[in-house]
mmCIF file of C-alpha atoms in Angstrom:
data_model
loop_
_atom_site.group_PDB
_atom_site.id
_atom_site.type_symbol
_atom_site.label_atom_id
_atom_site.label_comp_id
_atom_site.label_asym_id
_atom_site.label_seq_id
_atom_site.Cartn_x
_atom_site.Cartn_y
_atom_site.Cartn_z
ATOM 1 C CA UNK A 1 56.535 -28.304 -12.261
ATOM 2 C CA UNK A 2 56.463 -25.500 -9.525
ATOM 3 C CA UNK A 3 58.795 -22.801 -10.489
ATOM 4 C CA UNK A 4 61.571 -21.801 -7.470
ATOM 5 C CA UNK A 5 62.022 -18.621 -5.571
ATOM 6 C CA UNK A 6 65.020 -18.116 -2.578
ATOM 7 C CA UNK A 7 65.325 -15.295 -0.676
ATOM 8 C CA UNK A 8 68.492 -13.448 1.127
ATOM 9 C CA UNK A 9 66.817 -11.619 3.779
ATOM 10 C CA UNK A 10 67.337 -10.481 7.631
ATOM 11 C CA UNK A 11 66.148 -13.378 10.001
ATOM 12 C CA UNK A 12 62.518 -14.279 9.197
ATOM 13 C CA UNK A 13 61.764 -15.453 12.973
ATOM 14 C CA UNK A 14 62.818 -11.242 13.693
ATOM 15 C CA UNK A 15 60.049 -9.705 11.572
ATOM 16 C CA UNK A 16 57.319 -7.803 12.223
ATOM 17 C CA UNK A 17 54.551 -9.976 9.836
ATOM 18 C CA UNK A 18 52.014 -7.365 9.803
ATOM 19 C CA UNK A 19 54.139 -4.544 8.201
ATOM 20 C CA UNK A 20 56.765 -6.695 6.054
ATOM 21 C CA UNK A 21 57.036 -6.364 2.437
ATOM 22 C CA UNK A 22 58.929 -9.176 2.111
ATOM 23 C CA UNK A 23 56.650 -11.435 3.785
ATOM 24 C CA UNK A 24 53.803 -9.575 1.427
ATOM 25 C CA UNK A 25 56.084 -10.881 -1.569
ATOM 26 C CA UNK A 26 56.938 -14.384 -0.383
ATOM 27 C CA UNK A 27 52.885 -14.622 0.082
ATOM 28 C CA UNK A 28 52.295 -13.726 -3.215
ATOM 29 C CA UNK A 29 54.557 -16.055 -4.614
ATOM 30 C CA UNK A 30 53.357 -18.909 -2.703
ATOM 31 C CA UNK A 31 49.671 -18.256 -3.722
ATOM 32 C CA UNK A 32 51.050 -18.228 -7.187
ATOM 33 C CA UNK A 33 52.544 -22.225 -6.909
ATOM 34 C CA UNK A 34 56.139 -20.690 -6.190
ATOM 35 C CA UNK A 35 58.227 -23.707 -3.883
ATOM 36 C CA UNK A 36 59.751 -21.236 -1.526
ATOM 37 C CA UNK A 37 63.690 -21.388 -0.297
ATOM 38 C CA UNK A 38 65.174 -19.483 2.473
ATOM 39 C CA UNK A 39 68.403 -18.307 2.256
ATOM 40 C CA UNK A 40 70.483 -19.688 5.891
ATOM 41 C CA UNK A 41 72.057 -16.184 7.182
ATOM 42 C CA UNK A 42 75.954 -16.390 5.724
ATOM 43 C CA UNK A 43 75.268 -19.442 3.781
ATOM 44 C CA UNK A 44 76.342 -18.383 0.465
ATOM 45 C CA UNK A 45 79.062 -19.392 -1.418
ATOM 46 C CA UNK A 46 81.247 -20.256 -4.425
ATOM 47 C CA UNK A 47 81.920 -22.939 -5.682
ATOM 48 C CA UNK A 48 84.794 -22.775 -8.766
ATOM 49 C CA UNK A 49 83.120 -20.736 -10.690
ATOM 50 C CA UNK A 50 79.250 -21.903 -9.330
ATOM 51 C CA UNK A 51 77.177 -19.924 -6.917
ATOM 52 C CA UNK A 52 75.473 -22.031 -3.815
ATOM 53 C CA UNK A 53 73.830 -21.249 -1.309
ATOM 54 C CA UNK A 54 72.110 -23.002 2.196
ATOM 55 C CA UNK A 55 68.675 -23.167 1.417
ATOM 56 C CA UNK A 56 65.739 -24.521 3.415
ATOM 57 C CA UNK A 57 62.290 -25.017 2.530
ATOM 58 C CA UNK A 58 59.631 -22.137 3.623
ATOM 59 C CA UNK A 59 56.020 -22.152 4.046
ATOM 60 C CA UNK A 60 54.586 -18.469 4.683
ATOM 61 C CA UNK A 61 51.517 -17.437 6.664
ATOM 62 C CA UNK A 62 49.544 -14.057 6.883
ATOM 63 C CA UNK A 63 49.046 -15.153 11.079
ATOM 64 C CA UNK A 64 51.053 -12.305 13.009
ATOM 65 C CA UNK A 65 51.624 -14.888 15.828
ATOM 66 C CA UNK A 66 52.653 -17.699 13.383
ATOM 67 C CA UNK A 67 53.882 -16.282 9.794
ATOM 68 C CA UNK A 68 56.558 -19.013 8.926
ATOM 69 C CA UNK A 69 57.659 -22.921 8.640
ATOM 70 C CA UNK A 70 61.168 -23.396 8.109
ATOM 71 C CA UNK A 71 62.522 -27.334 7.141
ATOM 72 C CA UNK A 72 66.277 -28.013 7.168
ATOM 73 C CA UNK A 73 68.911 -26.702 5.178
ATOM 74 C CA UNK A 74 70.550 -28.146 2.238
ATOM 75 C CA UNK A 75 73.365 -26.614 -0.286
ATOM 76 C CA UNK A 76 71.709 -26.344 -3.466
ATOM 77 C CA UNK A 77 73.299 -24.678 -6.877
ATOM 78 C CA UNK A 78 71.694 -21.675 -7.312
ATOM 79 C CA UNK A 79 71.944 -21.092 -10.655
ATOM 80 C CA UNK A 80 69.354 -23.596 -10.318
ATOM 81 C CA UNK A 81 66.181 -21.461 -8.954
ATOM 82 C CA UNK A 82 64.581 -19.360 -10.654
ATOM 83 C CA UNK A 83 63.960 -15.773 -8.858
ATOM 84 C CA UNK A 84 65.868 -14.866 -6.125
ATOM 85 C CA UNK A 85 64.695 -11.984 -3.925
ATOM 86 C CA UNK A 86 67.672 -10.159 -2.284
ATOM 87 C CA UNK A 87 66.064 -7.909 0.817
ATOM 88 C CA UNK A 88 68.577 -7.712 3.028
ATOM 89 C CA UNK A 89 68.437 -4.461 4.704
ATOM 90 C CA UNK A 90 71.305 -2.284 5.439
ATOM 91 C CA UNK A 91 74.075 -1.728 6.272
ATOM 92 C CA UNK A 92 76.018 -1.781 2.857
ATOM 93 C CA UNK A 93 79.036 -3.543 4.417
ATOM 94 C CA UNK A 94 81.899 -5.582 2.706
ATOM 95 C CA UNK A 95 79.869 -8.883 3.567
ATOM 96 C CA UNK A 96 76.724 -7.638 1.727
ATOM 97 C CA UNK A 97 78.697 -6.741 -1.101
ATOM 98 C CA UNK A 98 80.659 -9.813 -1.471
ATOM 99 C CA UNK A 99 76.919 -11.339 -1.005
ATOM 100 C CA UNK A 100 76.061 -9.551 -4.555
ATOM 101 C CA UNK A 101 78.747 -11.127 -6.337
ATOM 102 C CA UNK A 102 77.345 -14.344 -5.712
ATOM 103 C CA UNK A 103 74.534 -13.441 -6.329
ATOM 104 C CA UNK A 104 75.626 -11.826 -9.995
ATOM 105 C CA UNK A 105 76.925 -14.878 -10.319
ATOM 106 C CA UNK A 106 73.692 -16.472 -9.923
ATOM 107 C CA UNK A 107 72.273 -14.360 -11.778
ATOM 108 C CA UNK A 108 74.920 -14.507 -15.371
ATOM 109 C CA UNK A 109 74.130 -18.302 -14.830
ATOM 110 C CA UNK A 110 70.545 -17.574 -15.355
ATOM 111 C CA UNK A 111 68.137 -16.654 -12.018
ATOM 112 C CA UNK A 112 66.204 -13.584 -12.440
ATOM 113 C CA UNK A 113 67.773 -11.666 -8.971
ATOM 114 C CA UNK A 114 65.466 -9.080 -7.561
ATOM 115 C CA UNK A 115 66.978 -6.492 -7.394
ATOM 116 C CA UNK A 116 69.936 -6.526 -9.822
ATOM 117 C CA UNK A 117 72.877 -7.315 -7.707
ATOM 118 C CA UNK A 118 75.128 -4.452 -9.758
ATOM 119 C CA UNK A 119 72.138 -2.085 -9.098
ATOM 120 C CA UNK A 120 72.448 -2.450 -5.672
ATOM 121 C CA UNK A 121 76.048 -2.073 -5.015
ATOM 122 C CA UNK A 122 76.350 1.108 -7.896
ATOM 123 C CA UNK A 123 72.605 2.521 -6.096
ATOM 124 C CA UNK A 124 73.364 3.490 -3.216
ATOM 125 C CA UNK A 125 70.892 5.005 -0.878
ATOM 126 C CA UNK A 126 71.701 8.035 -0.153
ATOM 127 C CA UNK A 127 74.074 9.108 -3.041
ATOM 128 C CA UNK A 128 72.203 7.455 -6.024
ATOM 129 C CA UNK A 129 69.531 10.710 -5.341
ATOM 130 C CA UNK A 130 72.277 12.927 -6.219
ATOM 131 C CA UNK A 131 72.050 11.698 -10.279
ATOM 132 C CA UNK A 132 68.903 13.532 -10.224
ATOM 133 C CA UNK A 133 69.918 17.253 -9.166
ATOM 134 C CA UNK A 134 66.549 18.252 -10.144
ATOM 135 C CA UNK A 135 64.903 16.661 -7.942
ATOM 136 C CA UNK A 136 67.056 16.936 -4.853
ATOM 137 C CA UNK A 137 67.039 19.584 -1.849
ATOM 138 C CA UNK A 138 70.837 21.477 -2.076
ATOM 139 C CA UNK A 139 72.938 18.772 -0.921
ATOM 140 C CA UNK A 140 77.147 17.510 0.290
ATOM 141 C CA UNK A 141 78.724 14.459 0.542
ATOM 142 C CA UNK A 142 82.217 14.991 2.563
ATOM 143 C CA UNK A 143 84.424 14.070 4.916
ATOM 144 C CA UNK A 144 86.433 17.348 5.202
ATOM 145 C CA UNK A 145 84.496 19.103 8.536
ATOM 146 C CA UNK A 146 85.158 22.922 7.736
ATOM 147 C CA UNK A 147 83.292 21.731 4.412
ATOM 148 C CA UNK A 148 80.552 20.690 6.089
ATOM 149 C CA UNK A 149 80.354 23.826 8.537
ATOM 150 C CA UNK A 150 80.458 25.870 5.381
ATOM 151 C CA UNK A 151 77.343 23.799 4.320
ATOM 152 C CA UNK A 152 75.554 24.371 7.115
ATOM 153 C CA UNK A 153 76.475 28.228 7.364
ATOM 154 C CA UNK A 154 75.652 28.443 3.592
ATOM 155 C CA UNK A 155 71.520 26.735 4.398
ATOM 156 C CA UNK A 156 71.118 27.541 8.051
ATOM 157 C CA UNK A 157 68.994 24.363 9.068
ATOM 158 C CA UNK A 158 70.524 21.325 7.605
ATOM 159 C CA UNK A 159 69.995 17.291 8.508
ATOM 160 C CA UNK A 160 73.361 15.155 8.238
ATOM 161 C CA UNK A 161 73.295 11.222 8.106
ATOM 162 C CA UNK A 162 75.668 8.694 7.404
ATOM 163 C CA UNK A 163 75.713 6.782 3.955
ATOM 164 C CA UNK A 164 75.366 3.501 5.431
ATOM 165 C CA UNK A 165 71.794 3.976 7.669
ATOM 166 C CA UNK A 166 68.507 2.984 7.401
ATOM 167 C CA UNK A 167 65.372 3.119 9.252
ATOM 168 C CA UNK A 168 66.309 6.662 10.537
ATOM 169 C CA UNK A 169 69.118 5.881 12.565
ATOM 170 C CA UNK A 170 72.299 8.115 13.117
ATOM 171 C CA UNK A 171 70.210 11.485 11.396
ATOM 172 C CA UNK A 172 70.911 14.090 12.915
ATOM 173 C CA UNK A 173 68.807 18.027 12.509
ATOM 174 C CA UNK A 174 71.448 21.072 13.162
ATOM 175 C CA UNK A 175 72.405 24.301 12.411
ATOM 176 C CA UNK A 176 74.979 27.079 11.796
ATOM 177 C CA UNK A 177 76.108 28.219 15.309
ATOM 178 C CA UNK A 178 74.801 24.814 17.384
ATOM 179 C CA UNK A 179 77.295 24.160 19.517
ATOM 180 C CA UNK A 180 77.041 20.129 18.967
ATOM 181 C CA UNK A 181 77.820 20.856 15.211
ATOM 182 C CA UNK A 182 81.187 19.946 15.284
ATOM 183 C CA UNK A 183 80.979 16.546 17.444
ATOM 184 C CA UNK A 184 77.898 15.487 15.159
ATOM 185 C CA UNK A 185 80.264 15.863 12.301
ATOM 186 C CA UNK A 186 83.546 14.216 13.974
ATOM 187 C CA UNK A 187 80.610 11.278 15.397
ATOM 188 C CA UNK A 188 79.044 10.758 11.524
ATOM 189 C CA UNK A 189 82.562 11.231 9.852
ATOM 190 C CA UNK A 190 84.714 8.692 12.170
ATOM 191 C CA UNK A 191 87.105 12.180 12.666
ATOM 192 C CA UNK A 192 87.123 12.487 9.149
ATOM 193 C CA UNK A 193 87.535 9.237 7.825
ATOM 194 C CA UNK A 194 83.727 8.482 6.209
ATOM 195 C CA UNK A 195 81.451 10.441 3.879
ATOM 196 C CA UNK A 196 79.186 12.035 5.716
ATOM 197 C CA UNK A 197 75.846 13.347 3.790
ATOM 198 C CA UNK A 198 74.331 16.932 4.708
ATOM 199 C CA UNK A 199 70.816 18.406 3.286
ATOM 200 C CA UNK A 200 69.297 21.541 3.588
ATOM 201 C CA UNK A 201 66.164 20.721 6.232
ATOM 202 C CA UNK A 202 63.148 20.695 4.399
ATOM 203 C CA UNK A 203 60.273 21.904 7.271
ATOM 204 C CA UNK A 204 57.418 20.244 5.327
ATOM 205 C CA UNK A 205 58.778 17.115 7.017
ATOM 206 C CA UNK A 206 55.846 17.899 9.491
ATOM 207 C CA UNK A 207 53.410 16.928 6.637
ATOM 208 C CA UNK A 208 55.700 13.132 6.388
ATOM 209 C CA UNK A 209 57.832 11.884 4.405
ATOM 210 C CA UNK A 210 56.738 10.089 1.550
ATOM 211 C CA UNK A 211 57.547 6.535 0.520
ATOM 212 C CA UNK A 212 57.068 5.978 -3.240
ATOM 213 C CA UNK A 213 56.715 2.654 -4.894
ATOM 214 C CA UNK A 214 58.165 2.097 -8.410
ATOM 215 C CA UNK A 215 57.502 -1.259 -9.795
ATOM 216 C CA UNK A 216 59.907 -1.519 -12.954
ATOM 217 C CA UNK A 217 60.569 2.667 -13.537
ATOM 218 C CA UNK A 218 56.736 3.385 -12.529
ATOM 219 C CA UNK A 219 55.021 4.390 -9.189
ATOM 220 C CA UNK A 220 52.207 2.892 -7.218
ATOM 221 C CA UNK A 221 49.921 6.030 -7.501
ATOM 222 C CA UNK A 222 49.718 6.118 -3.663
ATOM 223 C CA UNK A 223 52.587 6.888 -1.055
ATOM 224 C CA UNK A 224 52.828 6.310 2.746
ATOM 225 C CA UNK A 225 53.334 9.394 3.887
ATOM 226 C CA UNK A 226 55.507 8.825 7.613
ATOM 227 C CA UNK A 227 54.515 11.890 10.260
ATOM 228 C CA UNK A 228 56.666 12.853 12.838
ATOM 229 C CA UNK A 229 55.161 12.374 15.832
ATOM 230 C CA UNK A 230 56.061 14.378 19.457
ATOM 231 C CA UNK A 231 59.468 16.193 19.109
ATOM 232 C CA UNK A 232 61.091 13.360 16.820
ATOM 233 C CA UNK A 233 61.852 15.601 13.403
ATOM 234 C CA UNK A 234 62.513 12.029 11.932
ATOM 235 C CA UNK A 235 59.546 10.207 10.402
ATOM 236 C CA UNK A 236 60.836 6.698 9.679
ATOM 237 C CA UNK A 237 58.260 4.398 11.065
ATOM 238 C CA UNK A 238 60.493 2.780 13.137
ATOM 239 C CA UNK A 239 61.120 5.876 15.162
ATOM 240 C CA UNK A 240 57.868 6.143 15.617
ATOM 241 C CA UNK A 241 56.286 8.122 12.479
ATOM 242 C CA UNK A 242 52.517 7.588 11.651
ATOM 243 C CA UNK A 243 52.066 6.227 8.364
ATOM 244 C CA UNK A 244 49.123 7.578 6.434
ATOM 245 C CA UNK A 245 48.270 6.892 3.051
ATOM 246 C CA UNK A 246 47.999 9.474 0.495
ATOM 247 C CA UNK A 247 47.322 10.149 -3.436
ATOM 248 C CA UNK A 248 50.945 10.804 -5.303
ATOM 249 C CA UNK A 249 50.887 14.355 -6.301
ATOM 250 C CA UNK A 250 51.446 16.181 -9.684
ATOM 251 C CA UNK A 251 55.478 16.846 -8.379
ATOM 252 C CA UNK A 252 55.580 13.031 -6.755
ATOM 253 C CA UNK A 253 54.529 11.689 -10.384
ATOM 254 C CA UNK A 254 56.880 14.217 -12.248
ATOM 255 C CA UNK A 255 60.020 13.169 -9.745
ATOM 256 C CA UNK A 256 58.687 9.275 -10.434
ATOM 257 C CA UNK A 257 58.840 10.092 -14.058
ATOM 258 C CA UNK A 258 62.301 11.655 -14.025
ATOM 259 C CA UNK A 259 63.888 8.641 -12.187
ATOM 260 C CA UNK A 260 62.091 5.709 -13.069
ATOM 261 C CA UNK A 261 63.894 5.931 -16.745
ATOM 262 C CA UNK A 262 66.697 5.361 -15.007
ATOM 263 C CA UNK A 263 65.539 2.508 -12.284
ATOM 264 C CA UNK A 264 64.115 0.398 -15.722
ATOM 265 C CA UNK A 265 67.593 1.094 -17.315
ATOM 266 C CA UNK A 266 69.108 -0.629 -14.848
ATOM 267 C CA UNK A 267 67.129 -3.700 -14.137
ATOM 268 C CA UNK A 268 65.877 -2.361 -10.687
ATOM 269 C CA UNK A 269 62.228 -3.542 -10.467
ATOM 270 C CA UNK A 270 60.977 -2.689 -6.852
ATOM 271 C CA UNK A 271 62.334 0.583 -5.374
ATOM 272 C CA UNK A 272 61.274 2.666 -2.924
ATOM 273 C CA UNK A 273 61.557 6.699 -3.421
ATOM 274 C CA UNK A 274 61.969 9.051 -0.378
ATOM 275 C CA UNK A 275 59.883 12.395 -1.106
ATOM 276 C CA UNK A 276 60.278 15.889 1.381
ATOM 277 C CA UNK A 277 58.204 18.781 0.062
ATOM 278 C CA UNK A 278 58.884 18.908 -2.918
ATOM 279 C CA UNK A 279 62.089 16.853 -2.786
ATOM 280 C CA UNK A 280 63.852 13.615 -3.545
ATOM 281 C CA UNK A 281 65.815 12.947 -0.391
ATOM 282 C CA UNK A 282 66.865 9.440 -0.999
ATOM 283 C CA UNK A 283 66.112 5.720 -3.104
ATOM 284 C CA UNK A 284 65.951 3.017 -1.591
ATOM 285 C CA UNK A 285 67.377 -0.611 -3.485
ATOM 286 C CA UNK A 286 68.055 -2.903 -1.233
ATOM 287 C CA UNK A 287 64.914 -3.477 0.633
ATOM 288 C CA UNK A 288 62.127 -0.664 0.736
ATOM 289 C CA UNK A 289 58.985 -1.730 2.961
ATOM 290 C CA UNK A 290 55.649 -0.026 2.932
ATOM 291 C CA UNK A 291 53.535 -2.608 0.877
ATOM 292 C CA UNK A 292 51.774 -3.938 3.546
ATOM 293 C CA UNK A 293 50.377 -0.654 4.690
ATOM 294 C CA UNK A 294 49.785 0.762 1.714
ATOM 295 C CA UNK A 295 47.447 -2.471 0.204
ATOM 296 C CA UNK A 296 45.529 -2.375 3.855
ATOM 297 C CA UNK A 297 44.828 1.771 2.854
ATOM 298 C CA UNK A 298 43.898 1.404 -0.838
ATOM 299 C CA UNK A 299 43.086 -1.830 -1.120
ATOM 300 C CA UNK A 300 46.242 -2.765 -3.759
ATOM 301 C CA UNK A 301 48.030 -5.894 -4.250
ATOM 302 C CA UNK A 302 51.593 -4.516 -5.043
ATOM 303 C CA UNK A 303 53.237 -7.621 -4.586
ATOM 304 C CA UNK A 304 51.128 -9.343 -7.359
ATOM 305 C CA UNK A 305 52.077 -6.086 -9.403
ATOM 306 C CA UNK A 306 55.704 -7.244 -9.241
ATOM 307 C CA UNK A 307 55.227 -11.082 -9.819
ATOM 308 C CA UNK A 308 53.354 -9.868 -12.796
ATOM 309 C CA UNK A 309 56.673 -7.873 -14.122
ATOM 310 C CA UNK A 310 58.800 -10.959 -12.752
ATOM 311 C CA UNK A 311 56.702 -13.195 -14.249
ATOM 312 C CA UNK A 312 56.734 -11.358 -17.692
ATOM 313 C CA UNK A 313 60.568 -11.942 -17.428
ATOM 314 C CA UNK A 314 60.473 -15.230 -17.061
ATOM 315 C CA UNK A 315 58.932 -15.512 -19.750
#
């Protein structure tokens, strides 16, 4: 009998097939017998004490003009499947996290949920860095403004994001004596009412920042390193950073080895580490990418490295 896989992910019609990791994992599993169910966008629920969810049937293709079939959707117990991916990508909003308590649910009734649905509300992305000071560039989290300004006096060049952004957007590079300071601060912090993150800039940014894989606590020994291009200081391929491919180094394998403890620990089997310089900047939970580039470079299958852990669970 085929074992079952759903996944809770952004709109599958929306992707970009070529450079999805989720599409790299949901081919993977369907080359391994997996019947694939996609997870209808806000169809979970509970049920009494049961966890359901609108699921349709999904048939994946590696075709970057025609990557999916999706058949009708029926509610289905989920308790009832067997691995559930959960790659929905950020924001971190109230919805997502009432999302992971269903999916705990799910998950105390018996599906293996990648990843951990605690793990990703306790992880998050930019502040989960900050249990490894020794990895980390000098660092605040605050709302208070003269705080910040202090910050920024204190390290001269700093970058300061919200805690809720991916893909590079809302970042902002500043200094001590910029006159926008203040109304990137008051912008980021909602006049004071969110956390607003500030690093020290780390200049080797022009040499990318690095995406490491861990699968299960240990790193694919390549990253994607993402290049700034023109006078963007951001990297994020999708403000236009080059990806190119490189060997981990002897620092990217001893920051790997000081987190990953951590990431096993806590049932988080496919996370993505940000590396600057010499620096951990951030981790990334809920749904780090760069598989698809990084098997083209090196000729990997990572996504068959992570069925094989899944798998072993299973088990």
């Amino acid at each position: 009998m085929k074992r079952t896989l759903a996944v809770l992910m952004d709109p599958i019609a929306a992707i970009h097939p070529e450079k999805d990791s989720t599409l790299a994992m949901l081919l993977e599993a369907q080359r391994r017998g997996y019947e694939l169910l996609y997870a209808i966008q806000g169809g979970l629920s509970m049920r009494g004490g049961e966890p359901w969810a609108k699921l349709a049937p999904l048939e994946v293709r590696d075709d970057e003009d025609d990557w999916f079939t999706l058949g009708d959707g029926a509610w289905r117990d989920l308790s009832t499947v067997e691995v559930v991916l959960a790659r929905k990508d950020p924001p971190f909003d109230d919805q997502f996290l009432y999302d992971t308590m269903v999916l705990e649910l799910a998950e105390m009734k018996g599906a293996l949920v990648v990843n951990r649905p605690q793990g990703l509300r306790d992880a998050n992305e930019k502040l989960f860095s900050l249990h490894f000071p020794q990895c980390t560039p000098p660092t605040i989290v605050a709302r208070d403004a003269a705080e910040i300004r202090r910050f920024a006096a204190e390290h001269g060049e700093v970058v300061l994001k919200p805690l809720d952004g991916m893909g590079g957007r809302s970042i902002f590079r500043s200094r001590h004596h910029d006159p926008n300071l203040n109304v990137i601060i008051e912008t980021l912090s909602d006049n004071g009412r969110a956390l607003v993150a500030a690093q020290r800039y780390i200049p080797e940014i022009t040499e990318g920042d690095k995406r490491i894989l861990m699968i299960e606590g240990e790193p694919v020994p390549y990253a994607l390193a993402r290049i700034p291009q023109g006078d963007d200081f951001r990297g994020n391929l999708a403000r236009g950073g080059k990806g190119v491919g490189v060997p981990l180094s002897e620092r990217d394998r001893w920051i790997a080895a000081e987190v990953g403890p951590e990431l096993k620990r806590r049932g988080m089997l496919f996370v993505g580490l940000d590396v600057i310089g010499a620096y951990l900047t951030e981790i990334n939970v809920t749904s780090p990418t760069c598989i698809r580039e990084l098997d083209a470079a090196f000729g990997l299958n990572i996504a068959g490295q992570l069925f094989d852990v899944i798998e072993a669970k299973l088990k």
